[in-house]
PDB file of C-alpha atoms in Angstrom:
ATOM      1  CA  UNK A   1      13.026 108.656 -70.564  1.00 41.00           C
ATOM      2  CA  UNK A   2      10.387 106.333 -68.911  1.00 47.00           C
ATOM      3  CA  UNK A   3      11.892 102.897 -70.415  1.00 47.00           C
ATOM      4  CA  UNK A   4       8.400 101.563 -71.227  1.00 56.00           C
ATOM      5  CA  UNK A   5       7.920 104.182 -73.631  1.00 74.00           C
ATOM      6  CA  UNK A   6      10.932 103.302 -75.606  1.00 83.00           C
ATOM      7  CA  UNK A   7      10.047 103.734 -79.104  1.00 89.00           C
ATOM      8  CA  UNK A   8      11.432 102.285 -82.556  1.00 90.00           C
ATOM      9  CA  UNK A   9      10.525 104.453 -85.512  1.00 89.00           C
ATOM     10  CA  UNK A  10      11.082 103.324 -89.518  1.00 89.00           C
ATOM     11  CA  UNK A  11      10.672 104.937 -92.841  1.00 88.00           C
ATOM     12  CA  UNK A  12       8.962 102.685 -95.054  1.00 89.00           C
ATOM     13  CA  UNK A  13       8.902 103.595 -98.368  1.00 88.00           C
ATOM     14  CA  UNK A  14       6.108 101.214-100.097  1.00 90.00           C
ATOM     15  CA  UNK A  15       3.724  98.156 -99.305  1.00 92.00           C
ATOM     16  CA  UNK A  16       6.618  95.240 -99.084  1.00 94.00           C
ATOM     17  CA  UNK A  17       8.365  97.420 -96.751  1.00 93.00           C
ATOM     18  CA  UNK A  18       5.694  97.982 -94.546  1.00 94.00           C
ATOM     19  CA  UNK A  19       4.344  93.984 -94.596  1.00 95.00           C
ATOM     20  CA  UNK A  20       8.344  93.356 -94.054  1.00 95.00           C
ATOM     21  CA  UNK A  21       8.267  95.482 -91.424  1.00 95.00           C
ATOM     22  CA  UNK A  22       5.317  93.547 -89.788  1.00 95.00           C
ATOM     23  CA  UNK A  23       6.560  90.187 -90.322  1.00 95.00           C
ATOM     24  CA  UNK A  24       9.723  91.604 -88.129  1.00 95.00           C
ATOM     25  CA  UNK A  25       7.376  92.449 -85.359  1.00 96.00           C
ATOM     26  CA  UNK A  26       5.940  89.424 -85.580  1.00 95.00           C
ATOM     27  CA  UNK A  27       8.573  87.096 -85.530  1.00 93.00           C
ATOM     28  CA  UNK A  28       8.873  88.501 -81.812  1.00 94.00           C
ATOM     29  CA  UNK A  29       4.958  87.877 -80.762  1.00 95.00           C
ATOM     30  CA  UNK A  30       5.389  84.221 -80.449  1.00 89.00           C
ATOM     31  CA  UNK A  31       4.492  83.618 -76.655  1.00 90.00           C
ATOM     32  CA  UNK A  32       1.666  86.368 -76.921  1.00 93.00           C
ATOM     33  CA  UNK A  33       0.964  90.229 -77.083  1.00 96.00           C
ATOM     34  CA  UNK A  34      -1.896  92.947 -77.525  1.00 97.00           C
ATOM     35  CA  UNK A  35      -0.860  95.245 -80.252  1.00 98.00           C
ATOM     36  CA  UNK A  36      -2.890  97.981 -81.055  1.00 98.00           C
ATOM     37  CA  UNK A  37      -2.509  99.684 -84.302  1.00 97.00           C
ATOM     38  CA  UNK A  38      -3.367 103.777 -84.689  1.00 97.00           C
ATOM     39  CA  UNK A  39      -3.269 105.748 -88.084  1.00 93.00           C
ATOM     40  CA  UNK A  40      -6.013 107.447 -90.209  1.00 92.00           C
ATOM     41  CA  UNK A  41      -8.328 105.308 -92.689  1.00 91.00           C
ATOM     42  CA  UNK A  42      -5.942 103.982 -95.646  1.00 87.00           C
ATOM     43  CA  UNK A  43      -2.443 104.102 -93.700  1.00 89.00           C
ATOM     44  CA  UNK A  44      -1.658 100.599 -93.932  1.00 91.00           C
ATOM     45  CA  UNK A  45      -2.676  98.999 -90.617  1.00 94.00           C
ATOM     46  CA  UNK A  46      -3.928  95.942 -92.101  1.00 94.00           C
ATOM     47  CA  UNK A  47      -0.827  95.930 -94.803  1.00 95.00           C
ATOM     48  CA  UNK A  48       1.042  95.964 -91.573  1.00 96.00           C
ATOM     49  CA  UNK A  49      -1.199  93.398 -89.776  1.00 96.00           C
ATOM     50  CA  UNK A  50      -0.591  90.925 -93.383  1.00 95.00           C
ATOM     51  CA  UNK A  51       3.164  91.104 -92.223  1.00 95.00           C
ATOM     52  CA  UNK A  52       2.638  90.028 -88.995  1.00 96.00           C
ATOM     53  CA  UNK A  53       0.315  87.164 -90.096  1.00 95.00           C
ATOM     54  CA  UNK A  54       3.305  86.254 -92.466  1.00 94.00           C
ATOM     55  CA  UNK A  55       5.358  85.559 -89.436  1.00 94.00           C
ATOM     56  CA  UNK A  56       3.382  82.818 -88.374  1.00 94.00           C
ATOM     57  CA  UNK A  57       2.871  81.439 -91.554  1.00 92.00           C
ATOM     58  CA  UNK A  58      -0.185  82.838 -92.876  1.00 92.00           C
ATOM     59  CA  UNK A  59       0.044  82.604 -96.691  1.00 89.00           C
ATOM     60  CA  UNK A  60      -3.576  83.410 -97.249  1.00 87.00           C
ATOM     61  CA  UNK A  61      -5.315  86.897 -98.020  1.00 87.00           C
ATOM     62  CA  UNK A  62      -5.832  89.186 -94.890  1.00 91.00           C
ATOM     63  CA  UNK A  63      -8.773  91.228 -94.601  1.00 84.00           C
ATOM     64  CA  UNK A  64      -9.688  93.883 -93.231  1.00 83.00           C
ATOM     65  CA  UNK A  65     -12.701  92.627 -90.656  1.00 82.00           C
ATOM     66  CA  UNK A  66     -14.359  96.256 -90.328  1.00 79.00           C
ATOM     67  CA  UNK A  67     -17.788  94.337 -90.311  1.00 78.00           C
ATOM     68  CA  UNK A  68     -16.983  90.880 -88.367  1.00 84.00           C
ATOM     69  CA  UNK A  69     -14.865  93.015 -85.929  1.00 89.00           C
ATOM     70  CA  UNK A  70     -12.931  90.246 -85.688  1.00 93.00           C
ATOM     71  CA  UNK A  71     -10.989  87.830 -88.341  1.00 94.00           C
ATOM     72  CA  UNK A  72      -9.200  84.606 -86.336  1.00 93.00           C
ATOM     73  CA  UNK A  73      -6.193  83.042 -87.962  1.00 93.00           C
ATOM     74  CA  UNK A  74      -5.170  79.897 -87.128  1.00 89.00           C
ATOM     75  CA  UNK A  75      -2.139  78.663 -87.040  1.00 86.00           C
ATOM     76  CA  UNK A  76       0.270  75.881 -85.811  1.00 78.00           C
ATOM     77  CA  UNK A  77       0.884  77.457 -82.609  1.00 78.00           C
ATOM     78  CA  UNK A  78      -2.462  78.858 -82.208  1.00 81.00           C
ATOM     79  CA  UNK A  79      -4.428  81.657 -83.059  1.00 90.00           C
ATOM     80  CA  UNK A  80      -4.060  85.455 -84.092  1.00 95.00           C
ATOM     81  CA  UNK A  81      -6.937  87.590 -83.722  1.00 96.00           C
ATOM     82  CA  UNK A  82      -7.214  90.402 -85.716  1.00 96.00           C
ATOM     83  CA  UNK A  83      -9.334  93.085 -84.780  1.00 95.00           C
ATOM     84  CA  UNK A  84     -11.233  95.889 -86.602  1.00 94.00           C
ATOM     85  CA  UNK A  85     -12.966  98.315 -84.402  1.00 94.00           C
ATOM     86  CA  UNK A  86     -13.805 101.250 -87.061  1.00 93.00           C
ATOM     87  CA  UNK A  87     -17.765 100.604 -87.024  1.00 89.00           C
ATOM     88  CA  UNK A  88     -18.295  99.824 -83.522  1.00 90.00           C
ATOM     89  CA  UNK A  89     -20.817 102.183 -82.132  1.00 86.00           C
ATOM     90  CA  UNK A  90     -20.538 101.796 -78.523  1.00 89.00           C
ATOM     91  CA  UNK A  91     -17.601  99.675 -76.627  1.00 91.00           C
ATOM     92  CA  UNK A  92     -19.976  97.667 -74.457  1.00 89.00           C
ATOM     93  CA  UNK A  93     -21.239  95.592 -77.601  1.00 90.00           C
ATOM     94  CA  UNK A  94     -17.446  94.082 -77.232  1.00 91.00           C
ATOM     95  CA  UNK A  95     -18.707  92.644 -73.777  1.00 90.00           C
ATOM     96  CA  UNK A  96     -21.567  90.961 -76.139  1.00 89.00           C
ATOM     97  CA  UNK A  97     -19.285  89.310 -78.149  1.00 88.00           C
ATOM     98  CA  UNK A  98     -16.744  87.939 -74.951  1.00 90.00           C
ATOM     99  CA  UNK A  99     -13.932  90.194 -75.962  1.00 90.00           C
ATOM    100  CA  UNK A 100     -11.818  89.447 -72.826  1.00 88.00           C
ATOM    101  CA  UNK A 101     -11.505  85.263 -74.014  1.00 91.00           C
ATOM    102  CA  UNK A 102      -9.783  86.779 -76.983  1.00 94.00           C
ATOM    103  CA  UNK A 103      -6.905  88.071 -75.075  1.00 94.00           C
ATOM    104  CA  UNK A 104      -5.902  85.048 -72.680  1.00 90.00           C
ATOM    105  CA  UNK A 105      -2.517  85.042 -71.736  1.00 88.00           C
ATOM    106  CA  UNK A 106      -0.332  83.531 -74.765  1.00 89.00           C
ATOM    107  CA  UNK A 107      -2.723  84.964 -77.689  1.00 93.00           C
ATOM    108  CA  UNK A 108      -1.960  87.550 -80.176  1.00 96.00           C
ATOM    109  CA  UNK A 109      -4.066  90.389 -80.286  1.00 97.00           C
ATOM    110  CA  UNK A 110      -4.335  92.858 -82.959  1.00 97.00           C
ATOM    111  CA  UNK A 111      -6.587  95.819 -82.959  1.00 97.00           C
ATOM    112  CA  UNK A 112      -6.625  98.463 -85.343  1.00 96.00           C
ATOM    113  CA  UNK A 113      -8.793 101.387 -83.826  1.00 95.00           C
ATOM    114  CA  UNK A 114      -8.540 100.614 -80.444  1.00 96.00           C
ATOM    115  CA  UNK A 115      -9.928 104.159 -79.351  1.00 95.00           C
ATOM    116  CA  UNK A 116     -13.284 102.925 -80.192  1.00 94.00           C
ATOM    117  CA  UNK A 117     -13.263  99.809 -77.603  1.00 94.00           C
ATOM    118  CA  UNK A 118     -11.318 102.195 -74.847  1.00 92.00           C
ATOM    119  CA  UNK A 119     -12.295 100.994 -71.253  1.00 91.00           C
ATOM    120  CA  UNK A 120     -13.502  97.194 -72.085  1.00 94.00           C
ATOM    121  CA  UNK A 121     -10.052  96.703 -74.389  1.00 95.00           C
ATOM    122  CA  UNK A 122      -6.846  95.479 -72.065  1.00 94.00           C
ATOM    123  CA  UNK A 123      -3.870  97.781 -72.134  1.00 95.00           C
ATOM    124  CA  UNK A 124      -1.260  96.770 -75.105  1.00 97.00           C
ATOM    125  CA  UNK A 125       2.400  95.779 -75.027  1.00 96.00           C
ATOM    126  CA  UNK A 126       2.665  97.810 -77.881  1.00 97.00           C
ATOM    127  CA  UNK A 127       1.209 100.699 -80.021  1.00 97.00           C
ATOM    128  CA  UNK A 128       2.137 100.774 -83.406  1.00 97.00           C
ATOM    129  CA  UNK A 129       1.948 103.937 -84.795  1.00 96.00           C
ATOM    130  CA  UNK A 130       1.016 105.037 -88.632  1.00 94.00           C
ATOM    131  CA  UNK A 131       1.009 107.964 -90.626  1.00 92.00           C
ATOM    132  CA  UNK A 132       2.140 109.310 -94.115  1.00 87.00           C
ATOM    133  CA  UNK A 133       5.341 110.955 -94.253  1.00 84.00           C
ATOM    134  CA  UNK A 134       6.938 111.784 -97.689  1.00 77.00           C
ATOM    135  CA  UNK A 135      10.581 111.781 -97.840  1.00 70.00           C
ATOM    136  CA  UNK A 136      12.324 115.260 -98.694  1.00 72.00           C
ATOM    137  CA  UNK A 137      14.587 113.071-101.235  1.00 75.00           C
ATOM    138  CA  UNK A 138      13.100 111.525-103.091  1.00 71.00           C
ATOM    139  CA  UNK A 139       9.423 113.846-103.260  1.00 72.00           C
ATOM    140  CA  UNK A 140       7.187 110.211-102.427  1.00 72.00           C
ATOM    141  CA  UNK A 141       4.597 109.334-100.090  1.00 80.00           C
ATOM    142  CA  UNK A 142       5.942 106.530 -97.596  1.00 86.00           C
ATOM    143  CA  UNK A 143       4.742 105.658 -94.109  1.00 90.00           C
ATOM    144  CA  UNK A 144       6.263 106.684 -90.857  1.00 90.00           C
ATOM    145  CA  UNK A 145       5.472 103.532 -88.254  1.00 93.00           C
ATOM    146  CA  UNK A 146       6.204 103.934 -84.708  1.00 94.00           C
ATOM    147  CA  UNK A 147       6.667 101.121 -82.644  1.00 95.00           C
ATOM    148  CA  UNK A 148       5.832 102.355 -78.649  1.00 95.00           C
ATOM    149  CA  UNK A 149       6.373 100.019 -75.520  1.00 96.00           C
ATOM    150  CA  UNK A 150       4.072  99.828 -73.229  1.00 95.00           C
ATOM    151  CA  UNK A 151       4.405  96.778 -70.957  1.00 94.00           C
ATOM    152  CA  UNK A 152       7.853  94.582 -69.664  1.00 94.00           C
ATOM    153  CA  UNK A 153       6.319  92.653 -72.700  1.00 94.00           C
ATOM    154  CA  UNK A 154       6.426  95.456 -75.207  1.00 95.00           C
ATOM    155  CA  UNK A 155       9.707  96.472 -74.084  1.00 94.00           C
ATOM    156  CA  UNK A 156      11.337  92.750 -74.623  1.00 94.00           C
ATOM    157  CA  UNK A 157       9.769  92.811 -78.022  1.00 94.00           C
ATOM    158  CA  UNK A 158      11.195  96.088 -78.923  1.00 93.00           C
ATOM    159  CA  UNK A 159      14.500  95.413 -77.344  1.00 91.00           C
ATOM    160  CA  UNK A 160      14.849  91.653 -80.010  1.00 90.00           C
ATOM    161  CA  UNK A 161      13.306  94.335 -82.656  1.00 88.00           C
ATOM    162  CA  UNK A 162      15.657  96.023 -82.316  1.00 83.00           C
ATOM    163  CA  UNK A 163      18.336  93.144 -83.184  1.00 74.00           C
ATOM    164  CA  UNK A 164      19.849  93.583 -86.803  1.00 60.00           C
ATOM    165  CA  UNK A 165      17.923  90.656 -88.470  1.00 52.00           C
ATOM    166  CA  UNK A 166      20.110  87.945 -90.960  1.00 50.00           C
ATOM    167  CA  UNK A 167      16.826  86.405 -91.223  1.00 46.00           C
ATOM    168  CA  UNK A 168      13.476  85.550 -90.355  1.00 46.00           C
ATOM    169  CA  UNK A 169      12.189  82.069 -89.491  1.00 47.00           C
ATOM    170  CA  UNK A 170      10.464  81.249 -92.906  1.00 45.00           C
ATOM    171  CA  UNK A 171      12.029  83.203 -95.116  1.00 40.00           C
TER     172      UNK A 171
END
């Protein structure tokens, strides 16, 4: 197996699992990443995106920003960008906007729909991966997230992800 293509996979079985799961992510982002986020409409990208905000002390509401395209958050180390790509009708209005300042070396980038900005968007360290799965026990919906490497980056992240966690700065 190609080792940047490692992949970590969970079961989450409601919302605080999933923004848990984020904030574990992004208590590894610190230093910068790209991270784009694929799923259908309603899978909990931007549940998953609250986590990671959480990480760096975002206590605040997190939106999705289908119509800004883009929602900063600043915070004491900087800023994460959080990206929303659904209504963008053509990738080249992303050149209008300077997309490519937004991921400088050392920022956090996340960008759910990333399909729609292919060819101006950078490669990502990671792809995280959403869909519905139910689980054969227990007859509920929960949500399968895959976490895929895709850079030395990605693969560092995944490898500290991959840690058992006592606990997260913050908690």
């Amino acid at each position: 197996m190609n080792q940047l293509q490692r992949t970590v996979t969970r079961y989450l079985d409601d919302e605080a699992a999933m923004v848990a799961f984020g904030r574990a992510l992004g208590a590894h982002l610190r230093g910068g990443a790209t991270v784009f986020l694929e799923g259908n409409l309603g899978v909990g990208k931007t549940t998953f995106c609250r986590g990671v905000l959480r990480a760096f002390g975002h206590r605040g509401a997190v939106k999705s920003p289908t119509y800004t395209l883009v929602e900063p958050y600043d915070i004491d180390s900087g800023t994460v960008y959080h990206f929303d790509l659904y209504r963008l009708g053509d990738p080249e209005e992303l050149e209008f906007m300077g997309v490519r300042d937004y991921f400088a070396p050392g920022q956090v980038c996340l960008v759910e729909w990333p399909a729609r900005g292919r060819g101006v968007l950078p490669s990502p360290d990671l792809i995280v991966s959403v869909s519905v799965q139910v689980d054969p026990v227990k007859f509920v919906s929960g949500r399968s997230v895959a976490v895929i490497a895709q850079t030395q980056r990605g693969e560092k992240i995944l490898q500290l992800l991959e840690r058992p966690v006592t606990e997260l700065p913050g908690m």
